Amino acid sequence: MEPHRTGRNEPKSRILEPGRTLGSYLILRTLSVSPRSTVHMAQDLALDRPVALKSAPRGAASVVNEARILARLNHPHIVTLHALWPQPQALVLEYLVGETLKARQERGDPVSADALRAWMIDSAAALEAIHGQGLAHGALHADSLFLNAEGVIKLLDFRQSDLGDAPATAADDLRAMGRLMGELAAGQTDAALTDIARQAAQGRFANARALRLALAMPAHRIATTTQTPSPVTRQGLSPRMAADDCPAPSINPMVPVFDARPGWAQPGHWRKALLGLILICSAFIMAMDWLPAWQPAHHTAAPVPAVAAAPPPASRKAPRTHHPAHTTAAVRPSATPTTTEAYAALARAWGD
Amino acid sequence: MRHWRALGAISLGLLSGCVRLPPPPGQCTVATAWSTAYARQRILAPLAPQQIRIIHYSVFAHPARGPLCGTITLHKRLSVMRGPGDLHIAEVRDFYHGDVLVAVHTARIGAQVSGSGRYTADVTLPIPGNAPLGRYTVVSLLYARWGNGPPTRLASSRTHFQVIR
């Protein structure tokens, strides 16, 4: 069945097919078709270079999401985004020559342990860059790791999250990478790599950097280590890692903070927002109760003006039992000082 | 996650006003009673000069219970028929806690009750934070005097309210 199915009333202009042009991009052929995306090879006639056009059925919002993720990343092991074509929505990506690790795995060619370790180091470096931006890949598997003609790993196909999906986390990526390493290392004699894969699948690595350093350690040191090899010395690293040729995550100052965008908050941030709301409400309630300035307006209004000449209250009597001192705010002689103060306060508040 | 649920419940309680922090002692005793003037709601027929007749006079407290640092409102209703002349009317309000007279307030309302009619007025009483708890009685008395003549008690009313914590 045609996965990139269109409706009967789908306008022809929305369909990407070989021979059609999108601006300066001339679509040459279809590279891959999957239920979630279709990738075409195209030629950028303006810049005279090949590009890959990736589109989703009916221009799903996931294309925009993936474009926003890729736009924040600039890493040698992550596929480069050239542009986002608006209508129909398509990602203009760098054109890669090679195959995915899944295709290579299905082809059955033997892979040396050193090559596999180098691929995983590159993948971990790419994950480190992604996580450094507060992002996560979310769909790491053998089909999303592309091995180009130069033997360099490129990370593809970020998760196209649907509405309602829980956002992927860095821990999910690390566990997925552990499972992937376990699949690829099946049949290998490198026990250390298998052990790292098992630990990664169990979530033993705190971050991608720890995983990358563990992969970069010599095999004899890994074999004797049962825990995460966090205290790694520079002498224990391979020459490649000692040179630290894995660049740090790039930060584009022109792009706003990722979790400040609506709908892109990291998990757990709503807790901080709730805690802040509670603190603000508590402070407001305490201020209402403690600050006299927050009393209702009629409390701070002008007191009742005194009457110039009150009639003599000679005939006034107490409601039930007559009290002799009723012409002033009198108190009992036996009243305690506290009661006296309280009655004085009442006289000030209610009396003349 | 359990503590986050508890935090959410506390926040909802605070927001809904279910939780009220106790007032600090002695922090709300500065306010004084505030009274509105008598406002005529209905006009009644006038009487002959130098004559006055009180048809109705009542004072009642609402709500009947007020917390410390809260307020109690005294609603006053007065129906009076009077004639023209130099009439002085004084309203004396006595506050009793038990049998102890704790406060007296006197107000001249002759200018407010300038003609025959039915009048209403409100008095807002702030309750000090250190007020003794218990039942309070308000006795309100109306005195009138024509010119420089002797004062005469016209009417009286009584109401109760309770100060609670």
Short mmCIF file of C-alpha atoms in Angstrom, two decimals:
data_model
loop_
_atom_site.label_atom_id
_atom_site.label_comp_id
_atom_site.label_asym_id
_atom_site.label_seq_id
_atom_site.Cartn_x
_atom_site.Cartn_y
_atom_site.Cartn_z
CA MET A 1 0.00 0.00 0.00
CA GLU A 2 1.19 3.46 -0.72
CA PRO A 3 2.14 4.82 2.68
CA HIS A 4 2.25 8.39 1.48
CA ARG A 5 -1.38 8.17 0.54
CA THR A 6 -3.23 11.29 -0.32
CA GLY A 7 -6.92 11.98 -0.34
CA ARG A 8 -8.99 12.18 -3.46
CA ASN A 9 -9.20 15.92 -3.14
CA GLU A 10 -5.54 16.32 -2.31
CA PRO A 11 -4.21 19.03 -4.59
CA LYS A 12 -1.57 17.84 -6.92
CA SER A 13 0.74 20.65 -5.89
CA ARG A 14 1.06 19.19 -2.39
CA ILE A 15 2.52 15.92 -3.56
CA LEU A 16 6.27 15.52 -3.75
CA GLU A 17 7.30 13.29 -6.60
CA PRO A 18 10.28 12.97 -8.87
CA GLY A 19 10.35 15.56 -11.60
CA ARG A 20 8.68 18.24 -9.54
CA THR A 21 10.50 21.31 -8.38
CA LEU A 22 10.20 23.11 -5.09
CA GLY A 23 11.73 26.45 -5.71
CA SER A 24 15.26 25.71 -6.70
CA TYR A 25 15.05 22.08 -5.60
CA LEU A 26 14.48 19.60 -8.39
CA ILE A 27 13.27 16.28 -7.03
CA LEU A 28 15.22 13.51 -8.70
CA ARG A 29 14.14 10.28 -7.06
CA THR A 30 12.59 8.75 -3.99
CA LEU A 31 15.11 7.44 -1.50
CA SER A 32 12.91 5.90 1.18
CA VAL A 33 9.28 5.62 2.04
CA SER A 34 8.00 4.91 5.51
CA PRO A 35 4.64 5.41 7.17
CA ARG A 36 5.88 8.53 8.88
CA SER A 37 8.10 10.14 6.33
CA THR A 38 9.24 10.08 2.76
CA VAL A 39 12.72 11.08 1.67
CA HIS A 40 13.52 12.28 -1.81
CA MET A 41 16.80 13.07 -3.39
CA ALA A 42 16.81 16.51 -4.97
CA GLN A 43 19.23 18.81 -6.65
CA ASP A 44 19.65 22.34 -5.39
CA LEU A 45 19.83 24.12 -8.71
CA ALA A 46 20.87 27.40 -7.13
CA LEU A 47 23.82 26.06 -5.20
CA ASP A 48 24.39 23.05 -7.44
CA ARG A 49 24.50 20.44 -4.76
CA PRO A 50 22.42 17.41 -3.90
CA VAL A 51 20.06 17.61 -0.98
CA ALA A 52 17.56 15.31 0.69
CA LEU A 53 13.94 16.40 1.05
CA LYS A 54 12.14 14.79 3.93
CA SER A 55 8.41 15.21 4.15
CA ALA A 56 5.70 13.80 6.33
CA PRO A 57 2.20 12.81 5.26
CA ARG A 58 0.07 15.88 4.78
CA GLY A 59 2.79 18.11 6.11
CA ALA A 60 2.46 17.02 9.69
CA ALA A 61 3.62 19.32 12.43
CA SER A 62 6.34 16.82 13.27
CA VAL A 63 8.33 18.13 10.33
CA VAL A 64 8.40 21.56 11.90
CA ASN A 65 9.29 20.06 15.25
CA GLU A 66 12.16 18.11 13.82
CA ALA A 67 13.33 21.16 11.91
CA ARG A 68 13.38 23.21 15.09
CA ILE A 69 15.41 20.56 16.83
CA LEU A 70 17.90 20.24 14.00
CA ALA A 71 18.19 24.00 13.69
CA ARG A 72 19.62 24.14 17.19
CA LEU A 73 22.25 21.53 16.54
CA ASN A 74 25.50 21.85 14.68
CA HIS A 75 27.51 18.72 15.09
CA PRO A 76 29.61 16.58 12.72
CA HIS A 77 27.67 13.47 13.71
CA ILE A 78 24.22 14.94 13.29
CA VAL A 79 22.67 15.43 9.89
CA THR A 80 22.73 19.06 8.81
CA LEU A 81 19.54 20.96 8.14
CA HIS A 82 19.73 23.36 5.22
CA ALA A 83 16.21 24.77 5.26
CA LEU A 84 12.58 24.14 6.00
CA TRP A 85 10.40 24.34 2.92
CA PRO A 86 7.10 25.91 3.91
CA GLN A 87 4.50 24.47 1.53
CA PRO A 88 4.36 21.53 1.29
CA GLN A 89 6.38 21.30 4.44
CA ALA A 90 9.63 19.47 3.90
CA LEU A 91 13.02 19.39 5.51
CA VAL A 92 15.92 20.21 3.23
CA LEU A 93 18.74 18.11 4.64
CA GLU A 94 22.27 17.39 3.59
CA TYR A 95 22.51 14.54 1.16
CA LEU A 96 24.28 11.56 2.63
CA VAL A 97 25.83 8.75 0.66
CA GLY A 98 25.98 5.48 2.51
CA GLU A 99 23.59 3.29 4.42
CA THR A 100 21.97 3.00 7.80
CA LEU A 101 23.35 0.65 10.39
CA LYS A 102 20.19 -1.39 10.08
CA ALA A 103 20.78 -1.90 6.37
CA ARG A 104 24.35 -2.84 7.07
CA GLN A 105 23.26 -5.20 9.79
CA GLU A 106 20.74 -6.85 7.48
CA ARG A 107 23.38 -7.16 4.78
CA GLY A 108 25.33 -9.33 7.17
CA ASP A 109 28.76 -7.85 6.62
CA PRO A 110 31.06 -8.49 9.55
CA VAL A 111 31.83 -5.48 11.69
CA SER A 112 35.00 -5.25 13.71
CA ALA A 113 34.75 -4.43 17.38
CA ASP A 114 36.90 -1.35 16.93
CA ALA A 115 34.67 0.01 14.17
CA LEU A 116 31.58 -0.65 16.22
CA ARG A 117 33.15 1.05 19.20
CA ALA A 118 34.09 4.07 17.06
CA TRP A 119 30.52 4.32 15.75
CA MET A 120 29.13 4.22 19.22
CA ILE A 121 31.57 6.86 20.40
CA ASP A 122 30.44 9.10 17.57
CA SER A 123 26.83 8.39 18.39
CA ALA A 124 27.41 9.14 22.05
CA ALA A 125 29.09 12.40 21.08
CA ALA A 126 26.05 13.32 19.01
CA LEU A 127 23.78 12.47 21.92
CA GLU A 128 25.94 14.58 24.18
CA ALA A 129 25.42 17.54 21.90
CA ILE A 130 21.69 16.93 21.77
CA HIS A 131 21.35 16.57 25.52
CA GLY A 132 23.50 19.62 26.04
CA GLN A 133 20.78 21.62 24.34
CA GLY A 134 18.15 20.21 26.66
CA LEU A 135 16.79 18.01 23.88
CA ALA A 136 16.51 14.30 23.32
CA HIS A 137 16.49 12.19 20.21
CA GLY A 138 13.71 9.94 21.38
CA ALA A 139 13.88 7.34 18.63
CA LEU A 140 17.38 5.97 18.62
CA HIS A 141 17.66 2.70 16.72
CA ALA A 142 19.73 1.17 13.97
CA ASP A 143 17.67 2.88 11.30
CA SER A 144 18.43 6.34 12.61
CA LEU A 145 22.21 5.95 12.53
CA PHE A 146 23.60 6.56 9.07
CA LEU A 147 27.07 5.47 8.07
CA ASN A 148 28.31 7.60 5.21
CA ALA A 149 30.93 6.76 2.65
CA GLU A 150 33.72 8.15 4.80
CA GLY A 151 32.74 5.87 7.66
CA VAL A 152 31.33 8.70 9.73
CA ILE A 153 28.17 8.18 11.73
CA LYS A 154 25.33 10.66 11.24
CA LEU A 155 22.33 10.75 13.50
CA LEU A 156 18.98 11.04 11.68
CA ASP A 157 15.29 10.91 12.26
CA PHE A 158 14.54 12.69 15.47
CA ARG A 159 11.41 11.56 17.15
CA GLN A 160 8.29 12.92 15.56
CA SER A 161 6.26 13.13 18.69
CA ASP A 162 2.52 13.06 18.36
CA LEU A 163 0.10 14.90 20.54
CA GLY A 164 -0.18 13.21 23.87
CA ASP A 165 3.16 11.51 23.70
CA ALA A 166 5.35 11.84 26.74
CA PRO A 167 8.45 13.80 25.81
CA ALA A 168 11.59 11.74 25.44
CA THR A 169 14.37 12.24 27.94
CA ALA A 170 18.12 11.87 27.88
CA ALA A 171 17.85 8.70 29.97
CA ASP A 172 15.59 7.20 27.30
CA ASP A 173 18.23 7.91 24.69
CA LEU A 174 20.97 6.30 26.75
CA ARG A 175 18.95 3.17 27.36
CA ALA A 176 18.03 2.99 23.68
CA MET A 177 21.67 3.30 22.77
CA GLY A 178 22.51 0.50 25.17
CA ARG A 179 19.96 -1.74 23.52
CA LEU A 180 21.24 -0.78 20.09
CA MET A 181 24.80 -1.54 21.11
CA GLY A 182 23.65 -4.87 22.45
CA GLU A 183 22.07 -5.73 19.09
CA LEU A 184 25.06 -4.66 17.07
CA ALA A 185 27.57 -6.25 19.40
CA ALA A 186 25.82 -9.62 19.31
CA GLY A 187 28.34 -12.19 18.23
CA GLN A 188 31.27 -9.91 19.00
CA THR A 189 34.15 -11.11 21.11
CA ASP A 190 34.54 -7.73 22.79
CA ALA A 191 33.19 -8.51 26.24
CA ALA A 192 33.81 -4.98 27.45
CA LEU A 193 31.61 -3.52 24.74
CA THR A 194 28.87 -5.98 25.58
CA ASP A 195 29.19 -5.09 29.22
CA ILE A 196 28.93 -1.36 28.48
CA ALA A 197 25.90 -2.03 26.30
CA ARG A 198 24.25 -3.98 29.11
CA GLN A 199 24.96 -1.26 31.64
CA ALA A 200 23.70 1.43 29.30
CA ALA A 201 20.53 -0.51 28.65
CA GLN A 202 20.02 -0.69 32.39
CA GLY A 203 20.43 3.05 32.74
CA ARG A 204 23.70 2.91 34.65
CA PHE A 205 25.23 5.86 32.83
CA ALA A 206 24.32 9.26 34.14
CA ASN A 207 24.81 11.05 30.85
CA ALA A 208 26.07 10.62 27.34
CA ARG A 209 29.50 11.90 28.25
CA ALA A 210 29.96 9.12 30.78
CA LEU A 211 28.93 6.62 28.13
CA ARG A 212 31.31 8.12 25.60
CA LEU A 213 34.19 8.03 28.06
CA ALA A 214 33.40 4.46 28.97
CA LEU A 215 33.44 3.48 25.32
CA ALA A 216 36.70 5.32 24.81
CA MET A 217 38.49 3.48 27.58
CA PRO A 218 40.80 0.62 26.60
CA ALA A 219 39.16 -2.73 26.69
CA HIS A 220 41.36 -4.20 29.44
CA ARG A 221 40.31 -1.45 31.84
CA ILE A 222 36.66 -1.83 31.08
CA ALA A 223 36.80 -5.56 31.61
CA THR A 224 37.90 -5.12 35.21
CA THR A 225 35.44 -2.35 35.98
CA THR A 226 32.06 -3.21 37.30
CA GLN A 227 30.74 0.25 37.92
CA THR A 228 30.46 3.24 35.65
CA PRO A 229 34.04 4.31 34.96
CA SER A 230 33.54 7.91 35.93
CA PRO A 231 37.04 8.68 37.28
CA VAL A 232 38.77 8.42 33.95
CA THR A 233 42.24 9.85 33.57
CA ARG A 234 43.39 11.37 30.35
CA GLN A 235 46.11 8.75 30.01
CA GLY A 236 43.49 6.04 30.05
CA LEU A 237 41.67 7.42 27.05
CA SER A 238 42.24 6.40 23.53
CA PRO A 239 44.32 8.84 21.45
CA ARG A 240 41.19 10.07 19.76
CA MET A 241 39.47 10.89 23.01
CA ALA A 242 42.63 12.35 24.49
CA ALA A 243 42.69 14.78 21.60
CA ASP A 244 39.08 15.53 22.47
CA ASP A 245 38.03 15.89 18.89
CA CYS A 246 34.38 15.66 19.84
CA PRO A 247 33.26 19.26 19.84
CA ALA A 248 31.19 20.70 22.61
CA PRO A 249 27.54 21.35 21.93
CA SER A 250 27.07 24.52 20.02
CA ILE A 251 24.74 27.19 21.31
CA ASN A 252 23.09 29.50 18.86
CA PRO A 253 22.48 32.79 20.64
CA MET A 254 19.88 33.82 18.08
CA VAL A 255 17.59 30.99 19.04
CA PRO A 256 15.55 31.51 22.21
CA VAL A 257 15.87 29.18 25.12
CA PHE A 258 14.38 25.90 24.11
CA ASP A 259 12.19 25.30 27.11
CA ALA A 260 10.91 28.86 26.91
CA ARG A 261 9.02 28.01 23.78
CA PRO A 262 5.38 27.16 24.27
CA GLY A 263 4.77 23.46 24.31
CA TRP A 264 8.45 22.56 24.56
CA ALA A 265 9.00 22.66 28.28
CA GLN A 266 11.14 19.98 29.75
CA PRO A 267 9.46 17.47 32.04
CA GLY A 268 9.49 18.60 35.63
CA HIS A 269 9.42 22.30 34.93
CA TRP A 270 5.73 22.50 35.80
CA ARG A 271 6.71 21.42 39.30
CA LYS A 272 8.95 24.42 39.66
CA ALA A 273 6.19 26.63 38.35
CA LEU A 274 3.73 25.11 40.83
CA LEU A 275 6.16 25.61 43.70
CA GLY A 276 6.65 29.22 42.72
CA LEU A 277 2.90 29.74 42.54
CA ILE A 278 2.48 28.27 46.00
CA LEU A 279 5.17 30.53 47.42
CA ILE A 280 3.64 33.61 45.83
CA CYS A 281 0.16 32.74 47.09
CA SER A 282 1.47 32.02 50.58
CA ALA A 283 3.32 35.31 50.69
CA PHE A 284 0.24 37.14 49.48
CA ILE A 285 -2.00 35.51 52.09
CA MET A 286 0.49 36.25 54.85
CA ALA A 287 0.74 39.82 53.69
CA MET A 288 -3.04 40.12 53.74
CA ASP A 289 -3.12 38.91 57.31
CA TRP A 290 -0.06 40.62 58.71
CA LEU A 291 0.19 43.97 57.05
CA PRO A 292 -2.21 46.55 58.45
CA ALA A 293 -2.07 48.36 55.14
CA TRP A 294 -4.04 45.53 53.63
CA GLN A 295 -6.98 45.92 55.93
CA PRO A 296 -10.23 46.75 54.16
CA ALA A 297 -10.66 50.35 53.20
CA HIS A 298 -13.38 51.11 55.69
CA HIS A 299 -11.05 50.18 58.53
CA THR A 300 -8.64 52.90 57.64
CA ALA A 301 -11.30 55.50 57.04
CA ALA A 302 -11.56 58.53 59.18
CA PRO A 303 -12.90 57.87 62.64
CA VAL A 304 -16.33 58.97 63.64
CA PRO A 305 -16.26 62.69 64.34
CA ALA A 306 -16.74 63.52 67.92
CA VAL A 307 -20.00 64.96 69.03
CA ALA A 308 -19.65 68.40 70.49
CA ALA A 309 -22.28 68.15 73.12
CA ALA A 310 -23.72 64.84 74.09
CA PRO A 311 -26.79 64.79 76.24
CA PRO A 312 -26.25 63.69 79.79
CA PRO A 313 -26.61 59.91 79.91
CA ALA A 314 -28.18 60.04 83.29
CA SER A 315 -30.94 57.64 82.48
CA ARG A 316 -28.83 54.96 80.81
CA LYS A 317 -28.77 51.55 82.38
CA ALA A 318 -26.91 48.40 81.77
CA PRO A 319 -28.79 45.85 79.69
CA ARG A 320 -29.31 43.26 82.39
CA THR A 321 -27.44 44.27 85.49
CA HIS A 322 -26.77 47.85 86.17
CA HIS A 323 -23.17 48.89 86.38
CA PRO A 324 -22.33 52.09 88.20
CA ALA A 325 -19.57 53.22 85.87
CA HIS A 326 -21.32 53.53 82.57
CA THR A 327 -20.49 57.07 81.55
CA THR A 328 -16.98 56.21 80.46
CA ALA A 329 -15.21 53.18 79.12
CA ALA A 330 -14.85 51.79 82.57
CA VAL A 331 -13.56 48.42 83.55
CA ARG A 332 -13.88 46.36 86.63
CA PRO A 333 -11.40 47.15 89.37
CA SER A 334 -10.46 43.50 89.50
CA ALA A 335 -9.68 43.27 85.79
CA THR A 336 -6.27 42.00 84.90
CA PRO A 337 -3.85 44.25 82.99
CA THR A 338 -4.42 42.22 79.87
CA THR A 339 -8.16 42.67 80.13
CA THR A 340 -7.69 46.35 80.79
CA GLU A 341 -5.66 46.73 77.64
CA ALA A 342 -8.25 44.80 75.72
CA TYR A 343 -11.07 46.98 77.00
CA ALA A 344 -9.03 50.06 76.22
CA ALA A 345 -8.59 48.80 72.70
CA LEU A 346 -12.33 48.27 72.45
CA ALA A 347 -12.98 51.75 73.76
CA ARG A 348 -10.63 53.19 71.15
CA ALA A 349 -12.15 51.13 68.37
CA TRP A 350 -15.82 51.48 69.16
CA GLY A 351 -16.01 54.49 71.44
CA ASP A 352 -15.49 58.19 71.01
CA MET B 1 5.26 11.84 43.38
CA ARG B 2 3.39 11.69 46.65
CA HIS B 3 4.90 14.87 48.02
CA TRP B 4 3.99 16.69 44.84
CA ARG B 5 0.40 15.63 45.29
CA ALA B 6 0.46 16.91 48.86
CA LEU B 7 2.01 20.13 47.66
CA GLY B 8 -0.73 20.50 45.10
CA ALA B 9 -3.41 19.89 47.73
CA ILE B 10 -1.89 22.52 50.02
CA SER B 11 -1.70 25.01 47.22
CA LEU B 12 -5.31 24.40 46.30
CA GLY B 13 -6.28 24.85 49.93
CA LEU B 14 -4.43 28.11 50.13
CA LEU B 15 -5.92 29.32 46.90
CA SER B 16 -9.44 28.43 47.88
CA GLY B 17 -9.12 30.19 51.19
CA CYS B 18 -9.68 27.08 53.29
CA VAL B 19 -6.52 27.74 55.20
CA ARG B 20 -6.43 31.01 57.06
CA LEU B 21 -3.34 31.91 58.94
CA PRO B 22 -3.94 33.09 62.50
CA PRO B 23 -3.63 36.84 62.89
CA PRO B 24 -0.64 38.12 64.77
CA PRO B 25 -1.63 39.41 68.20
CA GLY B 26 -2.13 43.13 68.54
CA GLN B 27 -1.68 43.87 64.86
CA CYS B 28 -5.23 44.91 64.00
CA THR B 29 -6.29 47.21 66.79
CA VAL B 30 -5.57 50.50 65.09
CA ALA B 31 -8.78 50.83 63.12
CA THR B 32 -11.77 52.70 64.49
CA ALA B 33 -15.45 52.28 63.82
CA TRP B 34 -16.71 53.83 60.66
CA SER B 35 -20.29 54.94 60.39
CA THR B 36 -22.42 55.96 57.49
CA ALA B 37 -24.85 58.81 57.80
CA TYR B 38 -28.53 58.18 58.04
CA ALA B 39 -30.04 58.04 54.59
CA ARG B 40 -33.73 58.60 54.07
CA GLN B 41 -35.37 55.73 52.28
CA ARG B 42 -38.91 56.99 52.43
CA ILE B 43 -40.56 60.29 53.22
CA LEU B 44 -43.23 60.44 55.90
CA ALA B 45 -45.68 63.16 56.76
CA PRO B 46 -44.37 66.04 58.86
CA LEU B 47 -45.64 66.92 62.28
CA ALA B 48 -46.38 70.22 63.87
CA PRO B 49 -43.48 72.38 65.01
CA GLN B 50 -41.66 71.29 68.15
CA GLN B 51 -43.11 67.80 67.92
CA ILE B 52 -41.33 64.52 67.32
CA ARG B 53 -42.44 60.92 67.31
CA ILE B 54 -40.31 57.85 66.87
CA ILE B 55 -42.20 55.17 65.01
CA HIS B 56 -39.47 52.60 64.78
CA TYR B 57 -35.90 52.37 65.96
CA SER B 58 -33.84 49.20 65.77
CA VAL B 59 -30.23 48.18 65.71
CA PHE B 60 -29.06 44.73 64.77
CA ALA B 61 -25.64 43.24 64.24
CA HIS B 62 -24.68 41.27 61.18
CA PRO B 63 -23.12 38.79 61.24
CA ALA B 64 -23.95 37.65 64.70
CA ARG B 65 -20.45 36.23 65.11
CA GLY B 66 -17.25 37.94 64.23
CA PRO B 67 -13.67 36.72 64.49
CA LEU B 68 -10.81 38.62 66.01
CA CYS B 69 -9.51 41.18 63.54
CA GLY B 70 -12.75 40.81 61.65
CA THR B 71 -15.65 43.19 61.44
CA ILE B 72 -19.21 43.40 62.62
CA THR B 73 -21.73 45.67 60.95
CA LEU B 74 -24.48 47.36 62.91
CA HIS B 75 -27.52 48.08 60.79
CA LYS B 76 -29.69 50.87 62.12
CA ARG B 77 -33.24 51.67 61.10
CA LEU B 78 -35.07 54.71 62.22
CA SER B 79 -38.56 55.84 61.32
CA VAL B 80 -39.28 59.28 62.70
CA MET B 81 -41.91 61.95 62.26
CA ARG B 82 -40.92 65.41 63.28
CA GLY B 83 -41.89 68.98 62.83
CA PRO B 84 -39.78 71.94 61.85
CA GLY B 85 -37.59 73.52 64.46
CA ASP B 86 -34.18 73.48 66.07
CA LEU B 87 -34.01 69.81 66.97
CA HIS B 88 -30.88 68.20 68.35
CA ILE B 89 -30.80 64.40 68.22
CA ALA B 90 -27.99 62.44 69.80
CA GLU B 91 -27.42 58.73 69.42
CA VAL B 92 -25.52 57.15 72.28
CA ARG B 93 -24.22 53.65 71.76
CA ASP B 94 -23.01 51.59 74.71
CA PHE B 95 -21.04 48.41 74.32
CA TYR B 96 -21.18 45.87 77.11
CA HIS B 97 -19.07 42.79 77.49
CA GLY B 98 -21.05 40.77 79.95
CA ASP B 99 -22.03 43.43 82.42
CA VAL B 100 -19.01 45.64 81.82
CA LEU B 101 -19.42 48.81 79.86
CA VAL B 102 -16.41 48.74 77.58
CA ALA B 103 -17.08 51.56 75.12
CA VAL B 104 -19.41 54.49 74.60
CA HIS B 105 -19.97 56.30 71.39
CA THR B 106 -22.02 59.42 70.90
CA ALA B 107 -23.04 60.95 67.62
CA ARG B 108 -25.17 63.89 66.67
CA ILE B 109 -27.63 62.94 63.99
CA GLY B 110 -29.93 65.93 64.05
CA ALA B 111 -28.58 67.21 60.77
CA GLN B 112 -28.98 63.77 59.19
CA VAL B 113 -32.58 63.36 60.34
CA SER B 114 -33.75 66.62 58.91
CA GLY B 115 -37.30 65.60 58.14
CA SER B 116 -39.87 62.94 58.62
CA GLY B 117 -39.01 59.65 57.01
CA ARG B 118 -37.61 56.21 57.23
CA TYR B 119 -33.84 56.16 57.59
CA THR B 120 -31.14 53.52 57.51
CA ALA B 121 -27.48 53.64 58.41
CA ASP B 122 -24.64 51.19 58.93
CA VAL B 123 -21.75 51.14 61.33
CA THR B 124 -18.74 48.94 60.73
CA LEU B 125 -17.06 47.82 63.92
CA PRO B 126 -13.53 46.46 63.62
CA ILE B 127 -12.84 43.84 66.24
CA PRO B 128 -9.39 44.30 67.80
CA GLY B 129 -7.08 41.35 67.80
CA ASN B 130 -6.92 41.32 71.60
CA ALA B 131 -10.64 41.76 72.21
CA PRO B 132 -12.01 39.43 74.87
CA LEU B 133 -13.99 36.61 73.42
CA GLY B 134 -17.61 36.21 74.26
CA ARG B 135 -20.95 37.87 73.95
CA TYR B 136 -21.27 41.60 73.52
CA THR B 137 -24.37 43.71 73.90
CA VAL B 138 -24.94 46.95 72.08
CA VAL B 139 -27.45 49.36 73.58
CA SER B 140 -28.29 52.27 71.40
CA LEU B 141 -30.20 55.24 72.81
CA LEU B 142 -31.76 58.22 71.08
CA TYR B 143 -31.94 61.52 72.86
CA ALA B 144 -33.60 64.65 71.52
CA ARG B 145 -33.63 68.22 72.62
CA TRP B 146 -35.54 71.15 71.18
CA GLY B 147 -33.41 74.25 71.27
CA ASN B 148 -31.95 74.63 74.72
CA GLY B 149 -34.57 72.54 76.37
CA PRO B 150 -33.97 69.48 78.48
CA PRO B 151 -32.94 66.24 76.70
CA THR B 152 -35.51 63.53 76.35
CA ARG B 153 -34.88 59.90 75.64
CA LEU B 154 -36.84 58.99 72.55
CA ALA B 155 -36.09 55.35 71.90
CA SER B 156 -33.66 52.57 72.58
CA SER B 157 -32.64 49.36 70.90
CA ARG B 158 -30.45 46.49 71.77
CA THR B 159 -28.59 43.84 69.86
CA HIS B 160 -25.98 41.21 70.54
CA PHE B 161 -23.03 39.77 68.78
CA GLN B 162 -20.32 37.33 69.67
CA VAL B 163 -16.61 37.62 69.23
CA ILE B 164 -14.99 34.34 68.41
CA ARG B 165 -11.43 33.30 67.73
#
